[in-house]
Amino acid sequence: MSSGSPFLQSVREAVRVRHYARSTEKAYVFWIEKFIRFHNMQHPKDMGDSEVVGFLTHLAVDKKVAPSTQKQAYSALVFLYRHVLEKPLSEELEAVRAKERKRVPLVLTINEVRKVLNELDGVSWLVASILYGSGLRLMECLRLRVKDIDFGRRCLVVRQGKGHKDRVVTLPDRLREPLRAHLAQRRAVFDLDKQRNQHSVYLPYALKRKYPNAPTTWQWQYVFAARLQSYDKRDRVTRRHHVHASSIQKALKYAIGRAEVNPLASCHTLRHSFATHLLEGGADIRTIQEQLGHANVQTTMIYTHIVKRGGLAVRSPLDWLDAPSPMSSPHRPLVTNDA
């Protein structure tokens, strides 16, 4: 089955009708196609619970995927049977679960964050500063519109974040002037697009029909617009979209290498660092939960474990000793010949 088959196209349409993110659409189509190929190209309408269990078990046992990966595949198949085939699966499938891996999020120190930001400039620096200064996810930052920045109240409004929820987050004072300068440059680009009659921007859901003039107004423009205009396959329109996530990710990766900090750090590491440093600074866990947009405070509690494991939590008994270290004394050998 090719990715352009009528059946997979019907899956895409079902996803779009429900206003899911494009990344979700791609992931669902990917797993549904994998499911069909695993069962030798049988049509999903001729399969059911047992075939889904077999596929999920295969992912856990043979492919040894992470729990989150297996969960994503399961969500795709639940969506397929519930919304496309209208033949819901059983609520509890007895598939072998992928082994849980308890991992503490990677967090940079304040000095490491400073070193990374010093290696960035321009839009990359501004985006990374917002990720760390406001705790946003990368796509939440890139999807910011001009109207979402409130300089008066010193806040950013995140629209349709994870879970389709809006929230208000802090705007660091240090970013107010850089943001104003960036918006001035962005306005110049918008005015030039307007002269060419190419200043329309993408609006989600039915907003374009509800507010027909909104796509061409300044307030609805992306804060971090792409350098070039691009063709939108969904709407079949050429317009200026927001900066692609990969360009920021690549810039940050190079900066992390030059700063010589943990090479596994990423854009999301800045969000983890934001929450951890707030907690270390005495912020309330509920406040951090609201800033991050977590639905459950238990998700936010993971940062308390990071703080507890940090250097400020427990003092080593070795530090209680008054004896000098042999490393600091040139008269004491590090290795002896005593039996």
Tab-separated table of C-alpha atoms in Angstrom:
chain	number	residue	atom	x	y	z
A	1	MET	CA	0.000	0.000	0.000
A	2	SER	CA	1.482	3.331	-1.060
A	3	SER	CA	1.296	6.428	1.125
A	4	GLY	CA	-0.926	7.995	-1.542
A	5	SER	CA	-3.569	5.250	-1.494
A	6	PRO	CA	-7.253	6.288	-1.234
A	7	PHE	CA	-7.568	4.515	2.134
A	8	LEU	CA	-4.648	6.397	3.717
A	9	GLN	CA	-5.990	9.578	2.193
A	10	SER	CA	-9.259	8.954	4.034
A	11	VAL	CA	-7.224	8.650	7.243
A	12	ARG	CA	-5.595	12.018	6.547
A	13	GLU	CA	-8.970	13.631	5.957
A	14	ALA	CA	-10.332	12.204	9.217
A	15	VAL	CA	-7.332	13.655	11.078
A	16	ARG	CA	-7.682	17.067	9.436
A	17	VAL	CA	-11.395	17.301	10.173
A	18	ARG	CA	-10.520	17.021	13.869
A	19	HIS	CA	-7.830	19.715	13.593
A	20	TYR	CA	-4.947	17.531	14.696
A	21	ALA	CA	-1.405	18.790	14.165
A	22	ARG	CA	0.329	17.941	10.919
A	23	SER	CA	2.972	15.981	12.835
A	24	THR	CA	0.169	13.852	14.344
A	25	GLU	CA	-1.238	13.230	10.891
A	26	LYS	CA	2.135	12.018	9.603
A	27	ALA	CA	2.669	9.795	12.644
A	28	TYR	CA	-0.796	8.202	12.420
A	29	VAL	CA	-0.459	7.469	8.695
A	30	PHE	CA	3.012	6.011	9.315
A	31	TRP	CA	1.825	3.568	11.989
A	32	ILE	CA	-1.332	2.563	10.153
A	33	GLU	CA	0.722	1.749	7.074
A	34	LYS	CA	3.170	-0.246	9.251
A	35	PHE	CA	0.239	-2.133	10.765
A	36	ILE	CA	-1.135	-3.063	7.331
A	37	ARG	CA	2.249	-4.195	6.024
A	38	PHE	CA	2.897	-6.258	9.173
A	39	HIS	CA	-0.274	-8.237	8.444
A	40	ASN	CA	0.621	-8.868	4.797
A	41	MET	CA	-1.448	-6.057	3.336
A	42	GLN	CA	-4.764	-7.143	4.837
A	43	HIS	CA	-7.357	-4.405	4.921
A	44	PRO	CA	-7.901	-3.089	8.480
A	45	LYS	CA	-11.663	-3.621	8.163
A	46	ASP	CA	-10.964	-7.376	8.004
A	47	MET	CA	-8.862	-7.271	11.177
A	48	GLY	CA	-9.547	-6.404	14.789
A	49	ASP	CA	-8.362	-6.701	18.389
A	50	SER	CA	-6.178	-9.792	17.928
A	51	GLU	CA	-4.281	-8.299	14.990
A	52	VAL	CA	-3.736	-5.031	16.863
A	53	VAL	CA	-2.455	-6.953	19.894
A	54	GLY	CA	-0.100	-8.923	17.649
A	55	PHE	CA	1.300	-5.754	16.110
A	56	LEU	CA	1.783	-3.958	19.436
A	57	THR	CA	3.435	-7.037	20.937
A	58	HIS	CA	5.748	-7.224	17.927
A	59	LEU	CA	6.818	-3.623	18.534
A	60	ALA	CA	7.613	-4.307	22.197
A	61	VAL	CA	9.214	-7.773	21.893
A	62	ASP	CA	10.894	-7.775	18.488
A	63	LYS	CA	11.521	-4.108	17.811
A	64	LYS	CA	12.070	-3.210	21.485
A	65	VAL	CA	10.561	0.227	21.013
A	66	ALA	CA	10.186	2.745	23.819
A	67	PRO	CA	6.865	2.886	25.724
A	68	SER	CA	6.069	6.268	24.146
A	69	THR	CA	6.570	4.817	20.663
A	70	GLN	CA	4.267	1.871	21.351
A	71	LYS	CA	1.707	4.258	22.824
A	72	GLN	CA	1.801	6.409	19.699
A	73	ALA	CA	1.219	3.349	17.495
A	74	TYR	CA	-1.670	2.292	19.737
A	75	SER	CA	-3.229	5.779	19.535
A	76	ALA	CA	-3.014	5.678	15.742
A	77	LEU	CA	-4.829	2.351	15.585
A	78	VAL	CA	-7.468	3.457	18.092
A	79	PHE	CA	-8.108	6.496	15.906
A	80	LEU	CA	-8.286	4.327	12.785
A	81	TYR	CA	-10.891	1.942	14.154
A	82	ARG	CA	-12.930	4.562	15.990
A	83	HIS	CA	-13.076	7.431	13.504
A	84	VAL	CA	-12.311	5.920	10.099
A	85	LEU	CA	-13.728	2.394	10.212
A	86	GLU	CA	-16.272	3.164	12.982
A	87	LYS	CA	-15.445	-0.178	14.578
A	88	PRO	CA	-13.918	0.705	17.982
A	89	LEU	CA	-11.358	-1.592	19.554
A	90	SER	CA	-11.770	-3.082	23.015
A	91	GLU	CA	-10.856	-0.642	25.763
A	92	GLU	CA	-8.180	-2.904	27.232
A	93	LEU	CA	-6.021	-4.851	24.822
A	94	GLU	CA	-3.759	-7.492	26.344
A	95	ALA	CA	-0.623	-6.663	24.405
A	96	VAL	CA	2.881	-6.978	25.824
A	97	ARG	CA	3.823	-3.516	27.048
A	98	ALA	CA	7.138	-1.933	26.156
A	99	LYS	CA	9.420	-1.794	29.172
A	100	GLU	CA	9.201	1.467	31.076
A	101	ARG	CA	12.452	3.378	31.306
A	102	LYS	CA	12.537	5.854	34.119
A	103	ARG	CA	14.742	8.704	33.015
A	104	VAL	CA	15.428	12.047	34.620
A	105	PRO	CA	15.280	14.910	32.084
A	106	LEU	CA	18.599	16.411	31.045
A	107	VAL	CA	19.112	19.833	32.611
A	108	LEU	CA	21.883	22.363	31.984
A	109	THR	CA	23.328	24.570	34.691
A	110	ILE	CA	22.764	28.320	34.523
A	111	ASN	CA	26.365	28.786	33.410
A	112	GLU	CA	25.955	26.166	30.665
A	113	VAL	CA	22.800	27.876	29.405
A	114	ARG	CA	24.714	31.166	29.324
A	115	LYS	CA	27.511	29.575	27.297
A	116	VAL	CA	25.063	28.077	24.781
A	117	LEU	CA	23.165	31.354	24.313
A	118	ASN	CA	26.458	33.191	23.808
A	119	GLU	CA	27.114	30.954	20.802
A	120	LEU	CA	23.848	31.987	19.115
A	121	ASP	CA	22.724	35.149	17.380
A	122	GLY	CA	19.768	36.613	15.524
A	123	VAL	CA	16.512	34.662	15.398
A	124	SER	CA	18.137	31.497	16.773
A	125	TRP	CA	19.282	33.362	19.880
A	126	LEU	CA	15.869	34.973	20.373
A	127	VAL	CA	13.989	31.678	20.005
A	128	ALA	CA	16.370	29.831	22.345
A	129	SER	CA	16.104	32.665	24.877
A	130	ILE	CA	12.302	32.365	24.864
A	131	LEU	CA	12.493	28.576	25.268
A	132	TYR	CA	14.639	29.031	28.367
A	133	GLY	CA	13.152	32.292	29.610
A	134	SER	CA	9.476	31.324	29.236
A	135	GLY	CA	9.546	27.517	29.227
A	136	LEU	CA	7.904	27.119	25.820
A	137	ARG	CA	8.064	24.075	23.596
A	138	LEU	CA	9.806	24.767	20.303
A	139	MET	CA	6.665	24.660	18.138
A	140	GLU	CA	4.753	26.793	20.652
A	141	CYS	CA	7.410	29.453	20.208
A	142	LEU	CA	7.559	29.249	16.415
A	143	ARG	CA	3.757	29.518	16.154
A	144	LEU	CA	3.591	32.771	18.109
A	145	ARG	CA	1.688	35.545	16.322
A	146	VAL	CA	2.353	39.262	16.757
A	147	LYS	CA	-0.869	39.632	18.770
A	148	ASP	CA	0.338	36.971	21.242
A	149	ILE	CA	3.043	39.268	22.631
A	150	ASP	CA	1.794	41.574	25.377
A	151	PHE	CA	4.570	44.009	26.294
A	152	GLY	CA	2.314	45.893	28.702
A	153	ARG	CA	1.583	42.856	30.859
A	154	ARG	CA	4.988	41.324	30.161
A	155	CYS	CA	3.595	38.028	28.984
A	156	LEU	CA	3.219	35.705	26.011
A	157	VAL	CA	-0.035	33.970	25.130
A	158	VAL	CA	0.437	30.411	23.915
A	159	ARG	CA	-2.445	29.441	21.644
A	160	GLN	CA	-3.476	25.829	21.164
A	161	GLY	CA	-0.518	24.326	23.000
A	162	LYS	CA	-0.229	20.641	23.752
A	163	GLY	CA	-3.702	19.293	24.498
A	164	HIS	CA	-5.259	22.173	22.510
A	165	LYS	CA	-4.992	24.450	25.563
A	166	ASP	CA	-4.161	28.152	25.759
A	167	ARG	CA	-1.994	29.543	28.546
A	168	VAL	CA	-0.214	32.722	29.565
A	169	VAL	CA	3.515	32.629	30.343
A	170	THR	CA	6.009	35.203	31.534
A	171	LEU	CA	7.964	37.388	29.103
A	172	PRO	CA	11.472	37.987	30.503
A	173	ASP	CA	12.319	41.668	30.891
A	174	ARG	CA	15.651	41.058	29.142
A	175	LEU	CA	13.813	40.042	25.972
A	176	ARG	CA	11.453	43.001	25.694
A	177	GLU	CA	13.803	45.272	23.737
A	178	PRO	CA	15.268	42.491	21.539
A	179	LEU	CA	11.717	41.428	20.687
A	180	ARG	CA	10.716	44.985	19.833
A	181	ALA	CA	13.735	45.294	17.538
A	182	HIS	CA	12.935	41.960	15.893
A	183	LEU	CA	9.312	42.961	15.323
A	184	ALA	CA	10.459	46.188	13.672
A	185	GLN	CA	12.484	44.152	11.184
A	186	ARG	CA	9.610	41.724	10.778
A	187	ARG	CA	7.224	44.600	10.048
A	188	ALA	CA	9.497	45.811	7.260
A	189	VAL	CA	9.297	42.361	5.628
A	190	PHE	CA	5.514	42.349	6.048
A	191	ASP	CA	5.193	45.779	4.425
A	192	LEU	CA	7.273	44.602	1.482
A	193	ASP	CA	5.089	41.495	1.107
A	194	LYS	CA	2.052	43.739	1.264
A	195	GLN	CA	3.321	45.835	-1.648
A	196	ARG	CA	3.601	42.611	-3.651
A	197	ASN	CA	0.172	41.432	-2.469
A	198	GLN	CA	1.815	38.348	-0.901
A	199	HIS	CA	1.153	39.121	2.772
A	200	SER	CA	-1.536	36.534	3.574
A	201	VAL	CA	-0.771	34.143	6.439
A	202	TYR	CA	-2.134	30.715	7.371
A	203	LEU	CA	-5.016	30.642	9.859
A	204	PRO	CA	-6.108	27.428	11.586
A	205	TYR	CA	-9.589	25.903	11.666
A	206	ALA	CA	-12.399	28.130	10.333
A	207	LEU	CA	-10.863	31.443	11.392
A	208	LYS	CA	-10.280	32.437	7.781
A	209	ARG	CA	-13.998	32.207	7.083
A	210	LYS	CA	-14.952	33.837	10.373
A	211	TYR	CA	-12.459	36.683	9.987
A	212	PRO	CA	-11.865	37.006	6.218
A	213	ASN	CA	-9.566	40.021	6.589
A	214	ALA	CA	-7.441	38.563	9.401
A	215	PRO	CA	-4.907	36.670	7.209
A	216	THR	CA	-3.662	39.935	5.713
A	217	THR	CA	-3.389	41.927	8.966
A	218	TRP	CA	-0.162	42.583	10.865
A	219	GLN	CA	-1.441	41.244	14.192
A	220	TRP	CA	-1.939	37.741	12.779
A	221	GLN	CA	1.518	37.438	11.239
A	222	TYR	CA	4.042	34.964	12.616
A	223	VAL	CA	6.652	36.551	14.882
A	224	PHE	CA	9.343	34.236	13.550
A	225	ALA	CA	8.614	34.148	9.842
A	226	ALA	CA	10.576	32.106	7.324
A	227	ARG	CA	13.086	33.884	5.123
A	228	LEU	CA	11.372	32.603	1.969
A	229	GLN	CA	7.755	31.983	1.089
A	230	SER	CA	6.675	28.367	0.569
A	231	TYR	CA	3.897	26.390	-1.068
A	232	ASP	CA	1.238	24.976	1.258
A	233	LYS	CA	0.101	21.602	-0.095
A	234	ARG	CA	-3.089	21.621	1.968
A	235	ASP	CA	-4.414	24.987	0.849
A	236	ARG	CA	-2.467	25.083	-2.426
A	237	VAL	CA	-1.329	28.599	-1.659
A	238	THR	CA	2.144	30.160	-1.558
A	239	ARG	CA	2.674	32.172	1.615
A	240	ARG	CA	5.260	33.061	4.275
A	241	HIS	CA	5.067	30.458	7.020
A	242	HIS	CA	6.960	30.412	10.314
A	243	VAL	CA	10.605	29.381	10.599
A	244	HIS	CA	11.088	25.634	10.200
A	245	ALA	CA	11.859	23.844	13.453
A	246	SER	CA	14.872	22.051	11.961
A	247	SER	CA	16.717	25.335	11.341
A	248	ILE	CA	16.517	26.240	15.047
A	249	GLN	CA	17.412	22.699	16.102
A	250	LYS	CA	20.499	22.701	13.878
A	251	ALA	CA	21.632	26.120	15.079
A	252	LEU	CA	21.252	25.049	18.708
A	253	LYS	CA	23.098	21.790	18.076
A	254	TYR	CA	26.079	23.681	16.659
A	255	ALA	CA	25.970	26.097	19.592
A	256	ILE	CA	25.937	23.219	22.084
A	257	GLY	CA	29.006	21.746	20.386
A	258	ARG	CA	30.891	25.042	20.457
A	259	ALA	CA	29.907	25.645	24.091
A	260	GLU	CA	31.206	22.167	24.981
A	261	VAL	CA	28.234	21.213	27.149
A	262	ASN	CA	26.347	17.911	27.210
A	263	PRO	CA	26.036	16.883	23.518
A	264	LEU	CA	22.646	15.268	24.188
A	265	ALA	CA	21.100	18.640	25.010
A	266	SER	CA	18.379	19.942	22.690
A	267	CYS	CA	15.737	22.648	22.405
A	268	HIS	CA	13.587	20.787	24.934
A	269	THR	CA	16.518	20.769	27.374
A	270	LEU	CA	16.098	24.539	27.668
A	271	ARG	CA	12.488	23.993	28.764
A	272	HIS	CA	13.593	21.434	31.360
A	273	SER	CA	16.287	23.853	32.559
A	274	PHE	CA	13.710	26.647	32.868
A	275	ALA	CA	11.514	24.537	35.175
A	276	THR	CA	14.401	23.217	37.264
A	277	HIS	CA	15.997	26.621	37.774
A	278	LEU	CA	12.640	28.116	38.738
A	279	LEU	CA	12.186	25.377	41.329
A	280	GLU	CA	15.697	25.885	42.658
A	281	GLY	CA	14.911	29.588	42.917
A	282	GLY	CA	11.954	28.898	45.204
A	283	ALA	CA	9.038	28.997	42.755
A	284	ASP	CA	5.879	27.126	43.711
A	285	ILE	CA	5.309	23.807	41.915
A	286	ARG	CA	1.781	24.872	40.881
A	287	THR	CA	3.135	28.039	39.307
A	288	ILE	CA	5.668	26.004	37.330
A	289	GLN	CA	2.885	23.637	36.267
A	290	GLU	CA	0.870	26.541	34.856
A	291	GLN	CA	3.886	28.007	33.091
A	292	LEU	CA	4.707	24.674	31.437
A	293	GLY	CA	1.085	23.863	30.594
A	294	HIS	CA	1.076	20.439	32.263
A	295	ALA	CA	-2.398	18.964	32.719
A	296	ASN	CA	-1.277	16.981	35.775
A	297	VAL	CA	0.996	18.252	38.534
A	298	GLN	CA	2.560	14.777	38.697
A	299	THR	CA	4.227	15.531	35.371
A	300	THR	CA	5.761	18.668	36.851
A	301	MET	CA	6.912	16.795	39.959
A	302	ILE	CA	9.717	15.146	37.961
A	303	TYR	CA	11.695	18.377	38.403
A	304	THR	CA	11.603	17.976	42.185
A	305	HIS	CA	13.508	14.719	41.717
A	306	ILE	CA	16.151	16.533	39.688
A	307	VAL	CA	16.582	19.151	42.411
A	308	LYS	CA	16.775	16.488	45.116
A	309	ARG	CA	19.539	14.733	43.209
A	310	GLY	CA	21.456	17.954	42.656
A	311	GLY	CA	24.487	19.160	44.576
A	312	LEU	CA	22.408	21.359	46.899
A	313	ALA	CA	20.323	18.464	48.203
A	314	VAL	CA	22.772	16.145	49.970
A	315	ARG	CA	26.204	16.832	51.384
A	316	SER	CA	28.648	13.980	50.901
A	317	PRO	CA	30.195	12.551	54.109
A	318	LEU	CA	33.584	12.873	52.438
A	319	ASP	CA	33.235	16.634	52.825
A	320	TRP	CA	32.973	16.177	56.598
A	321	LEU	CA	36.595	15.001	56.795
A	322	ASP	CA	39.333	17.483	57.619
A	323	ALA	CA	42.132	15.425	56.056
A	324	PRO	CA	43.780	17.067	53.022
A	325	SER	CA	43.508	15.447	49.614
A	326	PRO	CA	46.646	13.618	48.383
A	327	MET	CA	45.988	15.284	45.007
A	328	SER	CA	46.843	18.655	46.567
A	329	SER	CA	50.012	17.473	48.357
A	330	PRO	CA	53.150	16.824	46.249
A	331	HIS	CA	54.808	15.029	49.193
A	332	ARG	CA	52.228	12.221	49.451
A	333	PRO	CA	52.368	9.441	46.860
A	334	LEU	CA	49.069	8.475	45.217
A	335	VAL	CA	50.150	4.798	44.975
A	336	THR	CA	52.118	2.887	47.615
A	337	ASN	CA	53.852	-0.442	47.570
A	338	ASP	CA	52.418	-1.531	50.919
A	339	ALA	CA	50.894	-5.024	50.880
